[in-house]
Short mmCIF file of C-alpha atoms in Angstrom, two decimals:
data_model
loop_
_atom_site.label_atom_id
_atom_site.label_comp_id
_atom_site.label_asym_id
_atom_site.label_seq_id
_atom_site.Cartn_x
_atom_site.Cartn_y
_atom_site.Cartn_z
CA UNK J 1427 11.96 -12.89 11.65
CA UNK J 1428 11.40 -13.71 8.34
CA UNK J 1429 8.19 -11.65 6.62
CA UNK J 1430 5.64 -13.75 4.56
CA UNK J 1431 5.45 -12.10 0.72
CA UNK J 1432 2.05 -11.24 1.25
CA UNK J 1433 3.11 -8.71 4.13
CA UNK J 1434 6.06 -7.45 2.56
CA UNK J 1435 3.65 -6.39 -0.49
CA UNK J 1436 1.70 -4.66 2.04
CA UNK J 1437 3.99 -3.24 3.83
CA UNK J 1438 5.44 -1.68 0.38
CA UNK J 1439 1.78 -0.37 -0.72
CA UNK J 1440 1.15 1.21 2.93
CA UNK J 1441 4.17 2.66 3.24
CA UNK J 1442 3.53 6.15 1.47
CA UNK J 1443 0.24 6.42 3.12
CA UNK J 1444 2.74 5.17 7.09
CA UNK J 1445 5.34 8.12 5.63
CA UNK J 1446 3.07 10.30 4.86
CA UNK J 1447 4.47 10.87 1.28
CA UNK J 1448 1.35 9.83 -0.44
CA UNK J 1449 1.82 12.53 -3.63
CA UNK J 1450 -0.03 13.58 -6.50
CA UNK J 1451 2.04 11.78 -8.76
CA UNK J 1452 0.67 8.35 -7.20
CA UNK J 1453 -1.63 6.43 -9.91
CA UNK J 1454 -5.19 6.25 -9.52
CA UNK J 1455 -5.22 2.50 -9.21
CA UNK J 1456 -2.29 3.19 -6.37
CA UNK J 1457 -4.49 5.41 -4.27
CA UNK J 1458 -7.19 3.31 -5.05
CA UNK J 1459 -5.23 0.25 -3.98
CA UNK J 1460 -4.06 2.34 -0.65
CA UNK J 1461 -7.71 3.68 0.49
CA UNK J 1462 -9.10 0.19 0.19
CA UNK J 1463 -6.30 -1.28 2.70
CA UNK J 1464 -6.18 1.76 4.53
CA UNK J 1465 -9.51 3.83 4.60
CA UNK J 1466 -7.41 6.51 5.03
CA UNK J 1467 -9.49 10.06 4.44
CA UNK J 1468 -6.76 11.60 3.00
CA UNK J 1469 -6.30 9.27 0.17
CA UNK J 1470 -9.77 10.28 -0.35
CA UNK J 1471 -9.00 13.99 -0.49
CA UNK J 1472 -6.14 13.12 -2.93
CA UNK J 1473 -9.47 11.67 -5.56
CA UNK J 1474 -11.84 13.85 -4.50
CA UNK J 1475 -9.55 16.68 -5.55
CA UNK J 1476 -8.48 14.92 -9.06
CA UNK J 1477 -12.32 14.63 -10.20
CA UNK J 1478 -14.19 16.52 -8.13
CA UNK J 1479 -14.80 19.46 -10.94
CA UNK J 1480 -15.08 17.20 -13.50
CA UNK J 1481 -17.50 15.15 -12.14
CA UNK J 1482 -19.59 18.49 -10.98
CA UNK J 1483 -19.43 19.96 -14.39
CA UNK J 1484 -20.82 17.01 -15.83
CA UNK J 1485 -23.41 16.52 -13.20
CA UNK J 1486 -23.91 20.32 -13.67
CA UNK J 1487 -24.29 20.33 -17.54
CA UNK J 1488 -26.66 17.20 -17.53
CA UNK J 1489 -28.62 18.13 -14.44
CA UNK J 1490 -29.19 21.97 -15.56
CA UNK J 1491 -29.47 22.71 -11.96
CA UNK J 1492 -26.54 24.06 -9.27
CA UNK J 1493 -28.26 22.59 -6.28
CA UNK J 1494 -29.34 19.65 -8.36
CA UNK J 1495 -26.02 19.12 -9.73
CA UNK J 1496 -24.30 19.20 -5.98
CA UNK J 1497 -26.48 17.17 -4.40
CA UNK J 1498 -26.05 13.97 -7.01
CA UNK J 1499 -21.83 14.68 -6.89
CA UNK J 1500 -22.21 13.62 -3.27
CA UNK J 1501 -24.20 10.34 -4.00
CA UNK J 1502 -21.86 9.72 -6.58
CA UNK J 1503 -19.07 10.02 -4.79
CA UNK J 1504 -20.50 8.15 -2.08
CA UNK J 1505 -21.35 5.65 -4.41
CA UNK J 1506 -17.35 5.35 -5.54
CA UNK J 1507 -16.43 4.61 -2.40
CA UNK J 1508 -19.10 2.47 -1.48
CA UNK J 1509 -18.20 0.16 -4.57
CA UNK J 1510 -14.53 0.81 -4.81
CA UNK J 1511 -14.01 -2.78 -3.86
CA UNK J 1512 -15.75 -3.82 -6.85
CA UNK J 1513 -13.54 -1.56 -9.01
CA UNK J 1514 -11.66 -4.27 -10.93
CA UNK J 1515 -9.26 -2.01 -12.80
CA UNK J 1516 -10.37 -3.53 -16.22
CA UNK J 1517 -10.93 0.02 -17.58
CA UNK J 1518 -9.41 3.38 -15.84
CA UNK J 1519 -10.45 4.60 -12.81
CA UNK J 1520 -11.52 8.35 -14.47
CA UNK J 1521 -13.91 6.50 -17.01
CA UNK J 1522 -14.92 4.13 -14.35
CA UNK J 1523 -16.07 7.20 -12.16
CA UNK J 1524 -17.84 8.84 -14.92
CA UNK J 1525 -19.78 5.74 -16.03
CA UNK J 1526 -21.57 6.24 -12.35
CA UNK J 1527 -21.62 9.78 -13.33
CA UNK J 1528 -23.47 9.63 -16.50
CA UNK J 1529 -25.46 6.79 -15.09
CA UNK J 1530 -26.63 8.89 -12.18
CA UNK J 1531 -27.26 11.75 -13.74
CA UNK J 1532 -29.66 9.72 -16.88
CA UNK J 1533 -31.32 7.71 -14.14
CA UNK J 1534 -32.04 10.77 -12.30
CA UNK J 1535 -33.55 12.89 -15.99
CA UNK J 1536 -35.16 9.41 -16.66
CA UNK J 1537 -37.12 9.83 -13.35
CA UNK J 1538 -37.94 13.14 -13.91
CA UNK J 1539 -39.32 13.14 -17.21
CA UNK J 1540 -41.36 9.93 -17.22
CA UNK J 1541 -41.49 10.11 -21.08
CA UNK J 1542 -44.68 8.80 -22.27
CA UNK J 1543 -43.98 8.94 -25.97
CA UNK J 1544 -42.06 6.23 -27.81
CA UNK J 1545 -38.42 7.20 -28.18
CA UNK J 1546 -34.88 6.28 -29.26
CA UNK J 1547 -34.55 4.62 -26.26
CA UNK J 1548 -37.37 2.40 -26.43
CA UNK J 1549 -36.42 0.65 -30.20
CA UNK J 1550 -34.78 -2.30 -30.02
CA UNK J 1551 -32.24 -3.46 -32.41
CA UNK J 1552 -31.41 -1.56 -34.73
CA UNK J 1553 -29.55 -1.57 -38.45
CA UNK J 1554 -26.30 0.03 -38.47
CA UNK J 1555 -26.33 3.09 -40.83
CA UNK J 1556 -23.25 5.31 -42.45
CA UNK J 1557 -22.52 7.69 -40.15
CA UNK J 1558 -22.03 10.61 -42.68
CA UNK J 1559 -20.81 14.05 -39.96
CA UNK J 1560 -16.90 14.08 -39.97
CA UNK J 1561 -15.83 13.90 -36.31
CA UNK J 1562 -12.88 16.22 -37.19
CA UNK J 1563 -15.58 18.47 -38.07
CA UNK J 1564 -17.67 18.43 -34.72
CA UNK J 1565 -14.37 18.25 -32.63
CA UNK J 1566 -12.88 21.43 -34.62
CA UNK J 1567 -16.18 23.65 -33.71
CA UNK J 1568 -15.56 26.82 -32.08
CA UNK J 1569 -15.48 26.33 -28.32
CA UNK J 1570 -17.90 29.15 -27.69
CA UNK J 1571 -20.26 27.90 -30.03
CA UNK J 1572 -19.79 24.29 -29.11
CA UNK J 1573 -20.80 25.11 -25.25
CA UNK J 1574 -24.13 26.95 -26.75
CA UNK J 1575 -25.09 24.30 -29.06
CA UNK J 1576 -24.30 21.62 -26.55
CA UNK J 1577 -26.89 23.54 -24.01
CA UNK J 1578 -29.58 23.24 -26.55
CA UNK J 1579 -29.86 20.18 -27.46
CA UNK J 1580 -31.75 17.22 -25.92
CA UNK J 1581 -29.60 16.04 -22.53
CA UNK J 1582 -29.46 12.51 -23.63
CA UNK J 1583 -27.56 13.28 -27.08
CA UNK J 1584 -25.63 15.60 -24.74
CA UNK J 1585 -24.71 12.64 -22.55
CA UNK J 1586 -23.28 10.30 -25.19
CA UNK J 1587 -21.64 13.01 -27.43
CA UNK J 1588 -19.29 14.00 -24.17
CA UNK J 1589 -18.88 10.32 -23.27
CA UNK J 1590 -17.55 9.76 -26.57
CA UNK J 1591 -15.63 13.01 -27.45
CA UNK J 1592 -14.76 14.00 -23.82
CA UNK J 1593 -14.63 11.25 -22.49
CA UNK J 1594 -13.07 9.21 -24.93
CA UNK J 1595 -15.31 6.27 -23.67
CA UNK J 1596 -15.77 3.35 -26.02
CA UNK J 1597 -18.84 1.75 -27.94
CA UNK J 1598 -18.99 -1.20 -25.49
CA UNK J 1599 -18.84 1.34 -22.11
CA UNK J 1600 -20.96 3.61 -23.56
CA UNK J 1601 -23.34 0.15 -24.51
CA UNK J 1602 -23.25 -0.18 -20.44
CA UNK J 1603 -24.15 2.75 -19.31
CA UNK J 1604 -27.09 3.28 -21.39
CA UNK J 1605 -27.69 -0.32 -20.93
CA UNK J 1606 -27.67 -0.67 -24.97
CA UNK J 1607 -26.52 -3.33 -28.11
CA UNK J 1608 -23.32 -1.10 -29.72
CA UNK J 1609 -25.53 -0.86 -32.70
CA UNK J 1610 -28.01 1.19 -30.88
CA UNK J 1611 -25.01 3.41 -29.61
CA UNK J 1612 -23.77 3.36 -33.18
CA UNK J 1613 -27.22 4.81 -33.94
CA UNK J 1614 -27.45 6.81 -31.21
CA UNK J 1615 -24.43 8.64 -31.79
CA UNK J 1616 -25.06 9.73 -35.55
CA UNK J 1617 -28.50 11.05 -34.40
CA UNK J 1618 -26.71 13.11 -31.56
CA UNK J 1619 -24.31 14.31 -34.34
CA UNK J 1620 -27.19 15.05 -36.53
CA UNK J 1621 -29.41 17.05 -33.79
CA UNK J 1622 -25.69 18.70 -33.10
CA UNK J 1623 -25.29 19.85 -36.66
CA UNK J 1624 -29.33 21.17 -37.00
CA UNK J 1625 -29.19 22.88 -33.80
CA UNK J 1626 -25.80 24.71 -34.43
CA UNK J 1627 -26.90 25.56 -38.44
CA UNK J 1628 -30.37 26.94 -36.33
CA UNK J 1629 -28.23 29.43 -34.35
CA UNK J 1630 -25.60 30.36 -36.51
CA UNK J 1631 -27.30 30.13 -39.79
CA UNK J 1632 -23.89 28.55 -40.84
CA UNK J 1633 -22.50 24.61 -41.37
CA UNK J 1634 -20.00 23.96 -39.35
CA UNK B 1288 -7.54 19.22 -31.78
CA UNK B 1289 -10.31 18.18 -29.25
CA UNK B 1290 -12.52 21.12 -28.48
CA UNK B 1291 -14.66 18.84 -26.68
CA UNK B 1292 -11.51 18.69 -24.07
CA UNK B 1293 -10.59 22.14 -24.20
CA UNK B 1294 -14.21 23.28 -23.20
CA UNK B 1295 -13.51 20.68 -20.62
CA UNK B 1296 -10.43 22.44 -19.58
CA UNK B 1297 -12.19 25.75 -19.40
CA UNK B 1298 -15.01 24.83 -17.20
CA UNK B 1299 -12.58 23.30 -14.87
CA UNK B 1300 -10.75 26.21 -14.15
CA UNK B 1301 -13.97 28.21 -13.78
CA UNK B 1302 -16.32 26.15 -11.85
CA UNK B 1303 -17.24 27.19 -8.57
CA UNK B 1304 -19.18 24.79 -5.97
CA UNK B 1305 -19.52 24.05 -2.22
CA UNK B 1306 -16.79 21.63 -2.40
CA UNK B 1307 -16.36 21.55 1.16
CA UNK B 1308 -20.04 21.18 1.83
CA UNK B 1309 -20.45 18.50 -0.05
CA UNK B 1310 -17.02 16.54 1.12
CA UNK B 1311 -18.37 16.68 4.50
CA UNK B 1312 -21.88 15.34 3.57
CA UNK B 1313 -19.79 12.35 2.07
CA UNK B 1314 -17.78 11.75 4.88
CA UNK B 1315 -20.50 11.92 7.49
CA UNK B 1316 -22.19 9.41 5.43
CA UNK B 1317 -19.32 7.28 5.31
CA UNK B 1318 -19.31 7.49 8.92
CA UNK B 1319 -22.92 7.01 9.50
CA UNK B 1320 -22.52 3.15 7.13
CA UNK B 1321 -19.77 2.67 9.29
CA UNK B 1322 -21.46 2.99 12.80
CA UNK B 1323 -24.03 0.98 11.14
CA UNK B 1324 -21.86 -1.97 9.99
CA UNK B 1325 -19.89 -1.85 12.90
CA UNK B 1326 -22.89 -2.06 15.33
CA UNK B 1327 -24.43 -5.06 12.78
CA UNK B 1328 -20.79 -7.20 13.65
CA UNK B 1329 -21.45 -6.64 16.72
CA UNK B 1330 -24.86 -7.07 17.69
CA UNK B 1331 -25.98 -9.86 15.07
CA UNK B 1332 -23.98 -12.89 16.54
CA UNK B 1333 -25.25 -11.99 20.10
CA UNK B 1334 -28.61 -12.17 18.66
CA UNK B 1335 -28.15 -15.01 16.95
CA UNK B 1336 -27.31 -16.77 19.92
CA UNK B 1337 -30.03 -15.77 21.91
CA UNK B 1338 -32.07 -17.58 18.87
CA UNK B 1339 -29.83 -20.56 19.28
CA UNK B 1340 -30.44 -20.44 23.27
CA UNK B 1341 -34.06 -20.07 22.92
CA UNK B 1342 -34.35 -22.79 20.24
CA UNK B 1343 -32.42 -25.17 23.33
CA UNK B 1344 -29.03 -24.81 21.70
CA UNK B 1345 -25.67 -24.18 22.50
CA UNK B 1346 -23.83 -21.23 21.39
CA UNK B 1347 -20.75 -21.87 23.55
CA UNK B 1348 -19.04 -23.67 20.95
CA UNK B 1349 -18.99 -20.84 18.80
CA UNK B 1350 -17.97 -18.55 21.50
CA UNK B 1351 -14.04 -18.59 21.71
CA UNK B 1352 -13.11 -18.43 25.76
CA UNK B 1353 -10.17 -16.53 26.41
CA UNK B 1354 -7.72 -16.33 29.31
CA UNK B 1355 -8.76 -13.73 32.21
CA UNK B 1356 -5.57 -12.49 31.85
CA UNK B 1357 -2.94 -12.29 29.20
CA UNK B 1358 -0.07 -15.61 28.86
CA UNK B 1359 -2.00 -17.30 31.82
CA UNK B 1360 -4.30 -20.41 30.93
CA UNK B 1361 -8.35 -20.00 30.96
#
């Protein structure tokens, strides 16, 4: 019996997860590729144990709040598997995960604070300006120091200053998230950096 | 050097959360869309059909009418 292409490919993705030699070497995208033919719980296990802390420390250090912080890990994740279909591999699965992460967690401070005043966030357009704080300078800061300053200042400038240091996350993904032109990230970046630099020269009377 | 990672690294090996607690909550919820969707296939082209009896239609050509028993004809 002769097996159509389309079977054989199958066949070769399902047949860690049939073996039971699905390993932690495996790829994101190949688990990712597995669980959506498969549904299998433990390719599930394998993810939720690669991101599970991360995702919970960022949900932790946005949300402020332990109970807070558990309670949105399980909607996100929830929310990964609910969309994983839709995951189109265009970008990595990590930064795809914490785009839902950061988007949760804003959404969620959003709701809570119901700013009234006129923000940032609610200027359109805006002019690209010379961003003048050396990133070597920010990324070299003392790691003890780095964790207290980052707990001081505003969440939001938290947000973007781990998506794009941390996180590694580009203009354009940060631009989605935040649902923003790049200049406004551009923009919203340097004042991050800036409220970074004030808050850390407040506490340690030093520049960094 | 990254000391944006390296805190990253740090809090990862000291977190501490009710991981289990929360995978469960996940997976019962997975399991709870599930019953739902499953019960939707089944139940929603019954009731259509009722719709399509009441309206003086007939659903029979959509049903498909299999053989009582297996390799025998209908």
């Amino acid at each position: 019996m002769l097996l159509q292409p389309k079977t054989i490919l199958l066949i070769n993705l399902l047949n860690p997860v049939i073996s039971g030699s699905v390993s932690s070497s495996q790829s994101d995208d190949e688990i990712v590729d597995m669980y959506i033919a498969t549904q299998s719980p433990h390719l599930f296990d394998i993810l939720y144990e690669r991101y599970s802390k991360k995702v919970f420390i960022k949900c932790n250090s946005l949300l402020r709040n332990q109970a807070k912080a558990e309670d949105a890990m399980q909607e996100i994740f929830i929310k990964v598997l609910l969309n994983l279909i839709k995951f189109n591999k265009k970008a990595k699965f990590s930064t795809w995960l914490y785009s839902i992460t950061y988007n949760y967690c804003i959404d969620s401070i959003r709701k809570d604070k119901k700013r009234k005043s006129v923000s940032v966030d609610d200027v359109g357009e805006l002019e690209e300006v010379p961003d003048t704080i050396d990133d070597k300078r920010l990324l070299e800061t003392n790691i003890v120091r780095l964790k207290a300053v980052l707990d001081v200042i505003p969440v939001e400038d938290k947000a973007i200053l781990l998506m794009k240091y941390q996180d590694d996350m580009s203009i354009r993904d940060i631009g989605k998230i935040l649902s923003k032109s790049e200049s406004a990230v551009k923009m919203k970046i340097k004042r991050a950096k800036e409220k970074f630099v004030k808050q850390y020269s407040n506490i340690y009377q030093d520049a960094i | 050097m990254n000391n944006f990672k390296e805190l990253q690294k740090i809090q990862v090996d000291k977190v501490e959360f009710r991981s289990s607690r929360i995978k469960s909550g996940i997976t019962s919820s997975m399991g709870a869309f599930s019953f739902v969707g499953n019960m939707l296939d089944h139940f929603i082209p019954k009731v259509l059909g009722i719709f399509v009896n009441m309206a003086g239609g007939d659903d029979s050509k959509t049903t498909i009418r299999r053989p009582k028993y297996p390799n025998t004809p209908g």
